Short mmCIF file of C-alpha atoms in Angstrom, two decimals:
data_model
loop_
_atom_site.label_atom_id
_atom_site.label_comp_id
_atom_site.label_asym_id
_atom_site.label_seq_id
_atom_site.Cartn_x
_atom_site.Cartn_y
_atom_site.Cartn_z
CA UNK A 1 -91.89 49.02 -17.19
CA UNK A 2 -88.90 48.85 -19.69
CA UNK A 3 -86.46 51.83 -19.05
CA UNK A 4 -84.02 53.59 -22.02
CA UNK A 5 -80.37 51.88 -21.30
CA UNK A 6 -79.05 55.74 -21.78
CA UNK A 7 -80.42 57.98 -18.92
CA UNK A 8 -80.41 62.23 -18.84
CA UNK A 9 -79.79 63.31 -15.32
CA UNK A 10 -82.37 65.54 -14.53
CA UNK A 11 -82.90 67.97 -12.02
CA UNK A 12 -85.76 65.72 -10.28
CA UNK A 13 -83.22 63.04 -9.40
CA UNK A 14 -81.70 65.50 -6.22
CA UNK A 15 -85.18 66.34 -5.58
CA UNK A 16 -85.96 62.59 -5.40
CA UNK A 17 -83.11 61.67 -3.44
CA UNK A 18 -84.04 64.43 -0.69
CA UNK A 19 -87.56 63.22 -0.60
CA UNK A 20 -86.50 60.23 0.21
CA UNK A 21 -83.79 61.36 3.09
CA UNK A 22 -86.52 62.59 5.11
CA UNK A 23 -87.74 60.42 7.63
CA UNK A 24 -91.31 62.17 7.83
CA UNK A 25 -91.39 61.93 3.82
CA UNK A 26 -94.80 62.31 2.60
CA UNK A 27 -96.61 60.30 -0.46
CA UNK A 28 -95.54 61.97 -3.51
CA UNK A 29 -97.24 63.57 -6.51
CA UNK A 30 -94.94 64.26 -9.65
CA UNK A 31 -97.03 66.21 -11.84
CA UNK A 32 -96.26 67.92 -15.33
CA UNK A 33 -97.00 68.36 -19.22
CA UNK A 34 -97.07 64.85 -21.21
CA UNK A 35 -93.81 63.06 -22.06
CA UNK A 36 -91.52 64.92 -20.35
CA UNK A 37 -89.57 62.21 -18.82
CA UNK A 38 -91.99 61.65 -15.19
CA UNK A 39 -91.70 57.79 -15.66
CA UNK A 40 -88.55 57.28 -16.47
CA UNK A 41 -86.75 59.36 -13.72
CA UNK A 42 -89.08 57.60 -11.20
CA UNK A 43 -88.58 54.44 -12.64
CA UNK A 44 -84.55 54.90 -12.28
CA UNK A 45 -84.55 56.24 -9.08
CA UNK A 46 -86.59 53.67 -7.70
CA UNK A 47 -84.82 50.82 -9.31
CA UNK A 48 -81.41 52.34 -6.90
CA UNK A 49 -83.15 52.77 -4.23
CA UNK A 50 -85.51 50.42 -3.50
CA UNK A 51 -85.51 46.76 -3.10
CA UNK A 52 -89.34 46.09 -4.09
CA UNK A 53 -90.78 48.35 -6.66
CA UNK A 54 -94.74 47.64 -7.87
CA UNK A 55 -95.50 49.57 -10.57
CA UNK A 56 -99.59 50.16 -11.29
CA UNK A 57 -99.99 51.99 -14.61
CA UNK A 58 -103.18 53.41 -14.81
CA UNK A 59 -103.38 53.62 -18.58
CA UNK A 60 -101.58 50.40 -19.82
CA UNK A 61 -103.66 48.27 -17.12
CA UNK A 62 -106.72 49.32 -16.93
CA UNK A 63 -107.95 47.04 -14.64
CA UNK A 64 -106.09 48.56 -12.03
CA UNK A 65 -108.45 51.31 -11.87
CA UNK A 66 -110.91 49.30 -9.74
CA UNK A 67 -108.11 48.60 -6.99
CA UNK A 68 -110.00 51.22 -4.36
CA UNK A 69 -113.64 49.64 -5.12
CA UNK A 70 -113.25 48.30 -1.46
CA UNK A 71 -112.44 51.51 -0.05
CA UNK A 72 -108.66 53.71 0.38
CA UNK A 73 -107.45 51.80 3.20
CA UNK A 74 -103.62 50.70 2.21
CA UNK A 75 -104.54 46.76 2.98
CA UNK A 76 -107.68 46.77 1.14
CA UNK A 77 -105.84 48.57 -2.31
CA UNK A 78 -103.37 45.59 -2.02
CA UNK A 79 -105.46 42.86 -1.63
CA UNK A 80 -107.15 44.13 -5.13
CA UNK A 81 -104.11 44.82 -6.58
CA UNK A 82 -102.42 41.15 -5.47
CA UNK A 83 -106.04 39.57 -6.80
CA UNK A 84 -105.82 41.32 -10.10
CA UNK A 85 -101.47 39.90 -9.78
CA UNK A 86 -100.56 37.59 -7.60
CA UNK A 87 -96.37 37.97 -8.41
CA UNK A 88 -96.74 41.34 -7.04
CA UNK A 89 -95.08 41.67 -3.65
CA UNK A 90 -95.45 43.76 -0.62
CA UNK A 91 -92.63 44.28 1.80
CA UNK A 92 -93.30 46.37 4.53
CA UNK A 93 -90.48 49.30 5.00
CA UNK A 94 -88.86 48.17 1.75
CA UNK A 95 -91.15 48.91 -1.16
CA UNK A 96 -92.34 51.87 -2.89
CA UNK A 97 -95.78 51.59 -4.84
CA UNK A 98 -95.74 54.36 -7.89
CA UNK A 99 -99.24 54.61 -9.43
CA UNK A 100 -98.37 56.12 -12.60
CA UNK A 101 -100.93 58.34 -15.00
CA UNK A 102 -102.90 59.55 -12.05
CA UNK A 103 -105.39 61.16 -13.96
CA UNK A 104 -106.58 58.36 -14.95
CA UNK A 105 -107.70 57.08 -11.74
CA UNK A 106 -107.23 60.82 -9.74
CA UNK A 107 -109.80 59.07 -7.03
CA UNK A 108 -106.14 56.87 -6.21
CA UNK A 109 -104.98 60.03 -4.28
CA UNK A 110 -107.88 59.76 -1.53
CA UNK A 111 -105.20 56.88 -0.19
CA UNK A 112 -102.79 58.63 0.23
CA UNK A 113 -103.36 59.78 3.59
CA UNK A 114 -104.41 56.31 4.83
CA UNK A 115 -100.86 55.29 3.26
CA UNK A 116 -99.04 57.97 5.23
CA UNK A 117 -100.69 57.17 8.26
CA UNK A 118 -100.32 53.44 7.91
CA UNK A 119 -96.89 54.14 7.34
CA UNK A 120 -95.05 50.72 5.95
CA UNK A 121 -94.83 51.60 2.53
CA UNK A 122 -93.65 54.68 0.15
CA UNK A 123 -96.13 55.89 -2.60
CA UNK A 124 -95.06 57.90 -5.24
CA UNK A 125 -97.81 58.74 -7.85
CA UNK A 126 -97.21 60.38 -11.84
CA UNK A 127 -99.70 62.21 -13.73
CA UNK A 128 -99.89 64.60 -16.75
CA UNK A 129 -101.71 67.80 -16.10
CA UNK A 130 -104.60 66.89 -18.93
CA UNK A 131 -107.51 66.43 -17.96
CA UNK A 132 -107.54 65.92 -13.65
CA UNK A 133 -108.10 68.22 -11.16
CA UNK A 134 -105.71 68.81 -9.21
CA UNK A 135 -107.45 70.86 -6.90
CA UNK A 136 -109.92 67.67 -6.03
CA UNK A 137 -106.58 65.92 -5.40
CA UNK A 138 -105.35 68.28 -2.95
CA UNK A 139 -108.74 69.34 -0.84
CA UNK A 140 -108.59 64.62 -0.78
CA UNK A 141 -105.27 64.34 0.81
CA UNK A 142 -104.35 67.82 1.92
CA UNK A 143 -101.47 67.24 4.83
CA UNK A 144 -100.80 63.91 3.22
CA UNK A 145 -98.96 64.70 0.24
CA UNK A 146 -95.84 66.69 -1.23
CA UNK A 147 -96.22 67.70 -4.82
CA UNK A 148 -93.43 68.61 -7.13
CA UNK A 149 -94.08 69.66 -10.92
CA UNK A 150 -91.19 68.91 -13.24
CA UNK A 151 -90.50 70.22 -16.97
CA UNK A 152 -88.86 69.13 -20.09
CA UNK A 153 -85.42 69.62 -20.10
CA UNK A 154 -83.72 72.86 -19.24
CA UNK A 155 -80.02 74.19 -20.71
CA UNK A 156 -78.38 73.53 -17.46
CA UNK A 157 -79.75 69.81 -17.76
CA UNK A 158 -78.53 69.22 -21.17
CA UNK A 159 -74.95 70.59 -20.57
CA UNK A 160 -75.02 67.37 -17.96
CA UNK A 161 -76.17 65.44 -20.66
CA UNK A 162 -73.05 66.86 -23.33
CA UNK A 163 -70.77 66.26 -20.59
CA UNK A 164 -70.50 70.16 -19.20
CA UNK A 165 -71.18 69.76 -15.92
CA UNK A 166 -69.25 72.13 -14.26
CA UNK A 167 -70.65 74.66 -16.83
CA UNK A 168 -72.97 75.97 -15.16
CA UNK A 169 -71.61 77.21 -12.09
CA UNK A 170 -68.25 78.53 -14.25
CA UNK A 171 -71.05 80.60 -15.84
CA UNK A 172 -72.76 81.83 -13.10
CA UNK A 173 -69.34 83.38 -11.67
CA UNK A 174 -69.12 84.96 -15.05
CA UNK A 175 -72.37 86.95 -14.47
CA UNK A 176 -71.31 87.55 -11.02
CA UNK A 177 -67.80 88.91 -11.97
CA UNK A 178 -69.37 90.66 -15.40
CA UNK A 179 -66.66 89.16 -16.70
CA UNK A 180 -66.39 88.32 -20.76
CA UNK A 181 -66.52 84.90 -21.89
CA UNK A 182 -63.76 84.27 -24.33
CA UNK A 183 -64.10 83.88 -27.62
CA UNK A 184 -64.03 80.12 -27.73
CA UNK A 185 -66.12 79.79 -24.64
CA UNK A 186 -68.76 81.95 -26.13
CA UNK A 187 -68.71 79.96 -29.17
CA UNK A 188 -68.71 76.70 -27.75
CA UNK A 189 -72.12 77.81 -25.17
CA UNK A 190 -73.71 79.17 -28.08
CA UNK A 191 -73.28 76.41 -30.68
CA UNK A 192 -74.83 74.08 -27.85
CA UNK A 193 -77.41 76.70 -26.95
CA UNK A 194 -78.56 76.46 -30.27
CA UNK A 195 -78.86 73.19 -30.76
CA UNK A 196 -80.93 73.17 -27.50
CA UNK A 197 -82.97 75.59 -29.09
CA UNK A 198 -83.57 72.67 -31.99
CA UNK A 199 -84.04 69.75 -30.74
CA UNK A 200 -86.04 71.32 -27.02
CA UNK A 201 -85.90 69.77 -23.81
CA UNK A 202 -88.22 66.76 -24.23
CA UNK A 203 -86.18 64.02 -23.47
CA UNK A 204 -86.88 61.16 -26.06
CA UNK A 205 -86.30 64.22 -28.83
CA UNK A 206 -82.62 64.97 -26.40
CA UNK A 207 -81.90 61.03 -26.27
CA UNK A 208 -81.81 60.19 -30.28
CA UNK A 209 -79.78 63.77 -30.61
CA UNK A 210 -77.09 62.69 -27.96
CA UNK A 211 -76.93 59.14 -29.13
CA UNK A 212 -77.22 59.82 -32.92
CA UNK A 213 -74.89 63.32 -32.60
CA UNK A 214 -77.29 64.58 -35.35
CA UNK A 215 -80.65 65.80 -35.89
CA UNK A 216 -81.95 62.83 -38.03
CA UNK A 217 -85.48 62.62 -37.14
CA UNK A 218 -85.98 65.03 -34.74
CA UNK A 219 -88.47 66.92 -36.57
CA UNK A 220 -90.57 64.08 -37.39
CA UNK A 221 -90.24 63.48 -33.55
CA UNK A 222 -91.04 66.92 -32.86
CA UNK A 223 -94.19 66.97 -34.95
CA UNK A 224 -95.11 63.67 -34.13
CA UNK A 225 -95.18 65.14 -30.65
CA UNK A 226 -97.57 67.50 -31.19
CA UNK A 227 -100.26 65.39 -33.33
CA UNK A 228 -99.82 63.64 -29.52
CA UNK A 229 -100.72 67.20 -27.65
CA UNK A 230 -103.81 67.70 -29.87
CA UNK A 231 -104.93 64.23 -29.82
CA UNK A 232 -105.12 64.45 -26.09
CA UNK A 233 -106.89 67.83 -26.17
CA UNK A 234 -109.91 65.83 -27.95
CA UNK A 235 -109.33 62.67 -25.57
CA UNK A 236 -109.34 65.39 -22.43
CA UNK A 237 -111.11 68.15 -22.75
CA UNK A 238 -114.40 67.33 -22.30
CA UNK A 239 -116.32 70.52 -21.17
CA UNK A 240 -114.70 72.70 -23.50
CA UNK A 241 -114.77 73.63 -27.56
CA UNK A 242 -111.51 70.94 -28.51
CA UNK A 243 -111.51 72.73 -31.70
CA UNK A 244 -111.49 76.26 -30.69
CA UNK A 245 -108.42 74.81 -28.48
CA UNK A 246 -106.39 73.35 -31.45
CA UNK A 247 -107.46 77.15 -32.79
CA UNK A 248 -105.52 78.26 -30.36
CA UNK A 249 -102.34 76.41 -30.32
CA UNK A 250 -101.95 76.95 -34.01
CA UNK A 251 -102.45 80.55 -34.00
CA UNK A 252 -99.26 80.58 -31.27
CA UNK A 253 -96.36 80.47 -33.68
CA UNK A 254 -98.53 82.75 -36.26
CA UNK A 255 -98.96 85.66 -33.83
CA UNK A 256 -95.72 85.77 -32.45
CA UNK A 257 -94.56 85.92 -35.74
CA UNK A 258 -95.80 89.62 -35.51
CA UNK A 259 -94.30 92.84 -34.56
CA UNK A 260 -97.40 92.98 -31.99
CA UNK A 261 -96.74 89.92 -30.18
CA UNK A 262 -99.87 90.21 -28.11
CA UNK A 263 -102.14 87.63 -28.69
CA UNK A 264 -105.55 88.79 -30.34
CA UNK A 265 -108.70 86.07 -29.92
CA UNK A 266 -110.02 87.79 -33.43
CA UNK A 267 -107.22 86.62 -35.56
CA UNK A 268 -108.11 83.44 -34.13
CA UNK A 269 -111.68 82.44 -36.15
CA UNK A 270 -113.93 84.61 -37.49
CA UNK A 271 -116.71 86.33 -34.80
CA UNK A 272 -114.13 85.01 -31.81
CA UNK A 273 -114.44 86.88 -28.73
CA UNK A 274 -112.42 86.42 -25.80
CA UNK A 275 -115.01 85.24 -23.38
CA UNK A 276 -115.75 82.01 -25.90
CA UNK A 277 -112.11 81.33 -25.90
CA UNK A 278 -110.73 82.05 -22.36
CA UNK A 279 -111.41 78.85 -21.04
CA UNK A 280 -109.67 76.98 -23.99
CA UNK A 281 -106.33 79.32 -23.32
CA UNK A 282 -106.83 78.52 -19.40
CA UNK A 283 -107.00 74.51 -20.28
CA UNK A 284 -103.87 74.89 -22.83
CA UNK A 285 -101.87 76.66 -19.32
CA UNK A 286 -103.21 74.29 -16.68
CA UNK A 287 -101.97 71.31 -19.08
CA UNK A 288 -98.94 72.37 -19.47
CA UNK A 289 -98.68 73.28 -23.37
CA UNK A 290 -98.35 77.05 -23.03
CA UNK A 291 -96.78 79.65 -21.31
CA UNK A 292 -99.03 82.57 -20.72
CA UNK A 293 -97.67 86.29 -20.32
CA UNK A 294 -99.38 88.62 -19.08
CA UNK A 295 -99.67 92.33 -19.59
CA UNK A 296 -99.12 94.64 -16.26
CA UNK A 297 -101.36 97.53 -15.68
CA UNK A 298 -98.08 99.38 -14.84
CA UNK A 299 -94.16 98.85 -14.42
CA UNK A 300 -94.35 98.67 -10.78
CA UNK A 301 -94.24 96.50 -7.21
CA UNK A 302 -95.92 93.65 -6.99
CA UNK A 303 -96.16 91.93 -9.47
CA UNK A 304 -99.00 89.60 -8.45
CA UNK A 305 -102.58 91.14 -9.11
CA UNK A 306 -100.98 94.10 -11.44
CA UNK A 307 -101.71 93.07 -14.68
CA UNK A 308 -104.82 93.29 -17.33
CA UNK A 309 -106.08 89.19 -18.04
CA UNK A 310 -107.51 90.41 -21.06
CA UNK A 311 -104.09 91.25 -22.60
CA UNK A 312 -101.46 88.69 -22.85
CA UNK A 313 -98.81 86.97 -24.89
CA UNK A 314 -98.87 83.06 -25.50
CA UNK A 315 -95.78 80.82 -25.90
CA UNK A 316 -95.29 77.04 -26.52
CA UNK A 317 -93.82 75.23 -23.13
CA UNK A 318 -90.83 73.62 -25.56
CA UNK A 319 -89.05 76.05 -27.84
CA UNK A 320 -88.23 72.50 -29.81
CA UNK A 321 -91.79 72.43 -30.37
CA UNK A 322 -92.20 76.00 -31.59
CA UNK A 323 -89.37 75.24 -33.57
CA UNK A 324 -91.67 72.37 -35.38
CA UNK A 325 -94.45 74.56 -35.68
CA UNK A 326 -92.68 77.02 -38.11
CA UNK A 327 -93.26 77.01 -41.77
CA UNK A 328 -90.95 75.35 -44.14
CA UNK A 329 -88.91 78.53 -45.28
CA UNK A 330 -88.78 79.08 -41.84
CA UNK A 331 -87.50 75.69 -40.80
CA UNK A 332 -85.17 76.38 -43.66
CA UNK A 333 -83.63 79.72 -42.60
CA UNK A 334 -83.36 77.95 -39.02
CA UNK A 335 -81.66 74.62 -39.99
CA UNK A 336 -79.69 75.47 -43.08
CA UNK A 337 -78.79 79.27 -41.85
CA UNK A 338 -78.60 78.45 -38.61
CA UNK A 339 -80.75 81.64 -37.67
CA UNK A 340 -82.27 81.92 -34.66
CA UNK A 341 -83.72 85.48 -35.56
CA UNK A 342 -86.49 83.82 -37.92
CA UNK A 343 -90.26 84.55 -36.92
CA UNK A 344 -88.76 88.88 -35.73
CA UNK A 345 -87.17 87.37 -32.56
CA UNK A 346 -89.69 85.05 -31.35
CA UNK A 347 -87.77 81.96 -30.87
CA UNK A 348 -85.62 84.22 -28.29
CA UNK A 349 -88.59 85.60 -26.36
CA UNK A 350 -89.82 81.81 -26.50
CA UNK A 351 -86.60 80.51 -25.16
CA UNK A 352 -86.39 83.19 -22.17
CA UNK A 353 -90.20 82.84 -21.49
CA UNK A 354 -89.80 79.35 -21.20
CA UNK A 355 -85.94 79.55 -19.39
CA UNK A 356 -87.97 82.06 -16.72
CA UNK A 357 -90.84 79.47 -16.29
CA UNK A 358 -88.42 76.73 -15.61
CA UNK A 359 -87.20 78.79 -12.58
CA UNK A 360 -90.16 79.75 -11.51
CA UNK A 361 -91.36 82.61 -12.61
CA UNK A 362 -94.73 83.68 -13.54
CA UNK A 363 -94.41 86.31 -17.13
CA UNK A 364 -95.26 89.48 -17.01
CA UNK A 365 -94.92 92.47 -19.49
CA UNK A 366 -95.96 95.74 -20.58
CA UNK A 367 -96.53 97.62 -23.29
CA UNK A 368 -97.36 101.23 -23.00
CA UNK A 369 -101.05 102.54 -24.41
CA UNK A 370 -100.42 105.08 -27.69
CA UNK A 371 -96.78 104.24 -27.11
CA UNK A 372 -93.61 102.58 -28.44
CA UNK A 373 -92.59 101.63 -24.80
CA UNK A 374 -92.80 98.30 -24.55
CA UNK A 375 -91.17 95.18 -22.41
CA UNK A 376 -90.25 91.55 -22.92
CA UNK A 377 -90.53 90.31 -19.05
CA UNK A 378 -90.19 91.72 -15.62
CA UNK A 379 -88.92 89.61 -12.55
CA UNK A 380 -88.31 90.85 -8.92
CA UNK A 381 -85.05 91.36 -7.08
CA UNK A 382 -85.91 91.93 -3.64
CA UNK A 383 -87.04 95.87 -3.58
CA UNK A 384 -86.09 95.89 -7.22
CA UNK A 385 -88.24 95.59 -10.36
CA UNK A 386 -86.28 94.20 -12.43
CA UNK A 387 -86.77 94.38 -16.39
CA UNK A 388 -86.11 92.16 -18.78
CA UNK A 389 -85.34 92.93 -22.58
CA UNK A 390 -84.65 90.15 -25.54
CA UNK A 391 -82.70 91.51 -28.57
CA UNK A 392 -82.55 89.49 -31.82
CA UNK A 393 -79.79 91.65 -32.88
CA UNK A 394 -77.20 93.30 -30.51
CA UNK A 395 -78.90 96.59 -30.92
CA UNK A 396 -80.25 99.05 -28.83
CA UNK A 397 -82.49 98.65 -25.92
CA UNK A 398 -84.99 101.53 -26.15
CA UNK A 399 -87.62 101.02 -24.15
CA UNK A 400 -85.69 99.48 -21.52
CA UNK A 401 -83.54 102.66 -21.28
CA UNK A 402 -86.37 104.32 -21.15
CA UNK A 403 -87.82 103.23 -18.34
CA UNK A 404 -84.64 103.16 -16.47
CA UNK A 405 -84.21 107.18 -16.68
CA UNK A 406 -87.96 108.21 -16.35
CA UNK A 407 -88.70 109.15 -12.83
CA UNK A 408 -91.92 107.33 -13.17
CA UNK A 409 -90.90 104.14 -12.63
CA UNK A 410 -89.76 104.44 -8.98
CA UNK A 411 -89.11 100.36 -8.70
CA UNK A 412 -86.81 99.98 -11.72
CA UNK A 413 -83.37 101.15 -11.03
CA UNK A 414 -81.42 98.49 -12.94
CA UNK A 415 -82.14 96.31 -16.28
CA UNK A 416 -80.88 93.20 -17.92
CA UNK A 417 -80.45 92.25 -21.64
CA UNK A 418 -80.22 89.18 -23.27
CA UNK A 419 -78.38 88.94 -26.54
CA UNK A 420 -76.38 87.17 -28.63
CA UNK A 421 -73.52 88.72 -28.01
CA UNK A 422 -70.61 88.90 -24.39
CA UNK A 423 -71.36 89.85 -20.77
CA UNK A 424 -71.33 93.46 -19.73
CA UNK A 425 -72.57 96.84 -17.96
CA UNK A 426 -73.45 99.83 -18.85
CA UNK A 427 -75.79 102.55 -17.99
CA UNK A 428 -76.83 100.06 -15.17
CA UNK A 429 -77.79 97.31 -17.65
CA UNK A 430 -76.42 94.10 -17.28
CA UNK A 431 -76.18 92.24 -20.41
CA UNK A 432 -75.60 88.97 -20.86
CA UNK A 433 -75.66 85.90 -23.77
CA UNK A 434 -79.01 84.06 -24.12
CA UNK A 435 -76.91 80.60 -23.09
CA UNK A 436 -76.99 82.14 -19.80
CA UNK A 437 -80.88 82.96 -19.11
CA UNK A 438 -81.39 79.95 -17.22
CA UNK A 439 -78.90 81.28 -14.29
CA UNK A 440 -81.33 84.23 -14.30
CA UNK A 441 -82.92 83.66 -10.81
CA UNK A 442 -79.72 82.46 -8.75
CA UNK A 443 -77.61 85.06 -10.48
CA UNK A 444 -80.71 87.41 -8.33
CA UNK A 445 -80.95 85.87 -5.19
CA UNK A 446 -77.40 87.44 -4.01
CA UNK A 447 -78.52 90.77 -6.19
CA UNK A 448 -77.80 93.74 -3.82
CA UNK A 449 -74.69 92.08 -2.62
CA UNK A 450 -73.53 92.11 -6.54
CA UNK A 451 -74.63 95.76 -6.64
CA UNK A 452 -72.31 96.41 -3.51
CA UNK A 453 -69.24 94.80 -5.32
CA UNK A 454 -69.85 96.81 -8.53
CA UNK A 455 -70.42 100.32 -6.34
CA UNK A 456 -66.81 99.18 -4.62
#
């Protein structure tokens, strides 16, 4: 139950903190991809704000696993888990139980609701998203439980972590204002958006880069890292092909290495079909390990139900992580050149697909049959379609111009560009730097009022 002595704020610390403020607060399920930092930020939010915390780990103690043998009512579980350690201490309206690695012992969240309804203690459970189902755990306490999914780090979180934090908001106005960063400002956001792009947001990789203020180790961290993802695909996935699975994630940096960054099942193994390997891509998504694109049927409102499953770009969850999955000249080029453009852009459409993720957003894209036309994402802006292009280079944005003056695409009337070069507008395309793509969805929210303005 040992914490780090240096602690990244993270976004799940407010949510925490408002969880806690309500007076109906329900048991709590913090959910997400392995090692992203679940424990610790429920460890040291607990520690503040708590005065008994028992901790039940799931994997390290095994024999806690037997604690609802009895049954799920909230005296039972603590008379097993008092039997099985006696120091542990219940104090009614003053401690918070976290069961941590719930999917280990997913049967734990049947108690929930009996916890709730007993109502003299605060639960708050952890679990990857290998291997448990989730929707077991919900149709088991449904009306007894709030849920809450957290990431690795995002940009915004490690500008708190250099020290920025009024950054992000002095950004934001930026985009609102389409005003120019200066030429220092620029460089500064971009010399720490690329080191983001390095070391990725998983917070033991962010820790030794803060506290060392170099990159010694991180690969070896990074890779280590995911020798850990694919030893818990054969430790999890038990009704699928675990090899056709580790197929899969290693064919991610490979194909998006290619002009056609659609994912193609052949290129995968010999004879591979996409039925035999849908399920494996499915598993990779539900885990948490990829980011899954998917191509719409056509450039238009909604978004939800318009798109082909068959056809579909894959991303890793961490750009760090894609990073570590390059080969060496590419590491090379990366770390010595500081280029971000190895692998024909797709570090950048990693880093937006997995900024846009981090906001919320489901991926979508198209690319046009017998056609050039093709697009990186597409997000909604209230009426507004709203596509989104990722340059490598400051160039031209075709196919996004495209479908801005074709009078077939009624729902797109504006665009926005990421690149690695200043804010601007022109030809009712916003652009804006890549350090900024994590702003995306509040720079949105207020969208037709910043269309007003720019009429005015």
């Amino acid at each position: 139950m040992e914490q780090q002595s240096f602690y990244i704020q993270r976004k799940a610390d407010s949510y925490l903190a408002e969880w806690k403020a309500n007076p109906q607060r329900l048991p709590l399920i913090v959910k997400g991809a392995r090692q992203i930092g679940k424990t610790e930020t429920i460890l040291h939010f607990t520690a503040r704000n708590y005065e008994n915390v028992v901790y039940i780990n799931f994997v390290i103690d095994e024999k806690y696993k037997v604690i609802a043998k009895d049954g799920y009512e909230p005296l039972s579980i603590i008379k097993n888990i008092t039997l099985i350690d006696s120091s542990k201490k219940f104090i009614p309206k003053k401690t918070v139980i976290i069961f941590d690695e719930l999917q280990e012992c997913p049967e734990i969240a049947t108690s929930l609701k009996f916890f709730k309804i007993d109502g003299q203690y605060d639960v708050i459970c952890s679990g990857s998203l290998l291997g448990i189902s989730y929707a077991s755990i919900q149709s088991n306490s449904v009306g007894y439980k709030t849920d809450y999914e957290m990431s690795s780090l995002d940009f915004e979180e490690f500008l708190w972590a250099k020290g920025y934090e009024t950054a992000p908001e002095e950004m934001l106005a930026k985009m609102k204002g389409v005003k120019a960063f200066s030429e220092l400002e620029h460089k500064i956001y971009s010399d720490l958006f690329r080191d983001f792009c390095i070391t990725g947001g998983m917070p033991a990789i962010v820790s030794s880069y803060l506290q060392k203020g170099t990159f010694e180790g991180i690969l070896e961290m990074q890779q280590q890292l995911i020798l850990n993802y694919k030893e818990d695909v054969k430790k999890y996935a038990e009704s699928l092909d675990k090899s056709r699975i580790i197929n899969v994630l290693n064919h991610i940096p490979v194909q998006l290495a290619k002009e056609n960054k659609k994912f193609q099942i052949s290129k995968v193994a010999k004879g591979a079909r996409f039925k035999d390997y849908w399920g494996c891509i499915e598993w990779l998504k539900d885990a948490g390990i990829i980011n899954v694109c998917y191509c719409m049927n056509f450039p238009e409102l909604p978004l939800k139900g318009n798109y082909d499953a068959s056809k579909y770009k894959l991303y890793f969850f961490d750009t760090g992580l894609l990073v570590a999955s390059l080969d060496e000249d590419s590491q090379d080029d990366l770390r010595v050149n500081e280029n971000l453009g190895v692998y024909k852009g797709a570090l950048y459409e990693n880093i937006i697909a997995e900024s846009l993720c981090k906001q919320g957003y489901e991926l979508y894209y198209y690319k046009k049959d017998d056609s050039t036309l093709e697009e990186d994402f597409f997000v909604r802006a209230k009426d507004f379609l709203i596509p989104v292009e990722v340059k490598a280079t400051n160039g031209t944005a075709k196919s996004l111009k495209t479908l801005l003056k074709s009078e077939h695409y009624a729902d797109i009337k504006y665009g926005i560009k990421f690149i690695q070069g200043n804010i601007g507008f022109s030809d009712n395309i916003f652009t804006f730097p890549y350090f900024c793509s994590f702003l995306l969805k509040r720079y949105l929210k207020d969208f037709d009022f910043f269309l007003q303005t720019l009429k005015s």
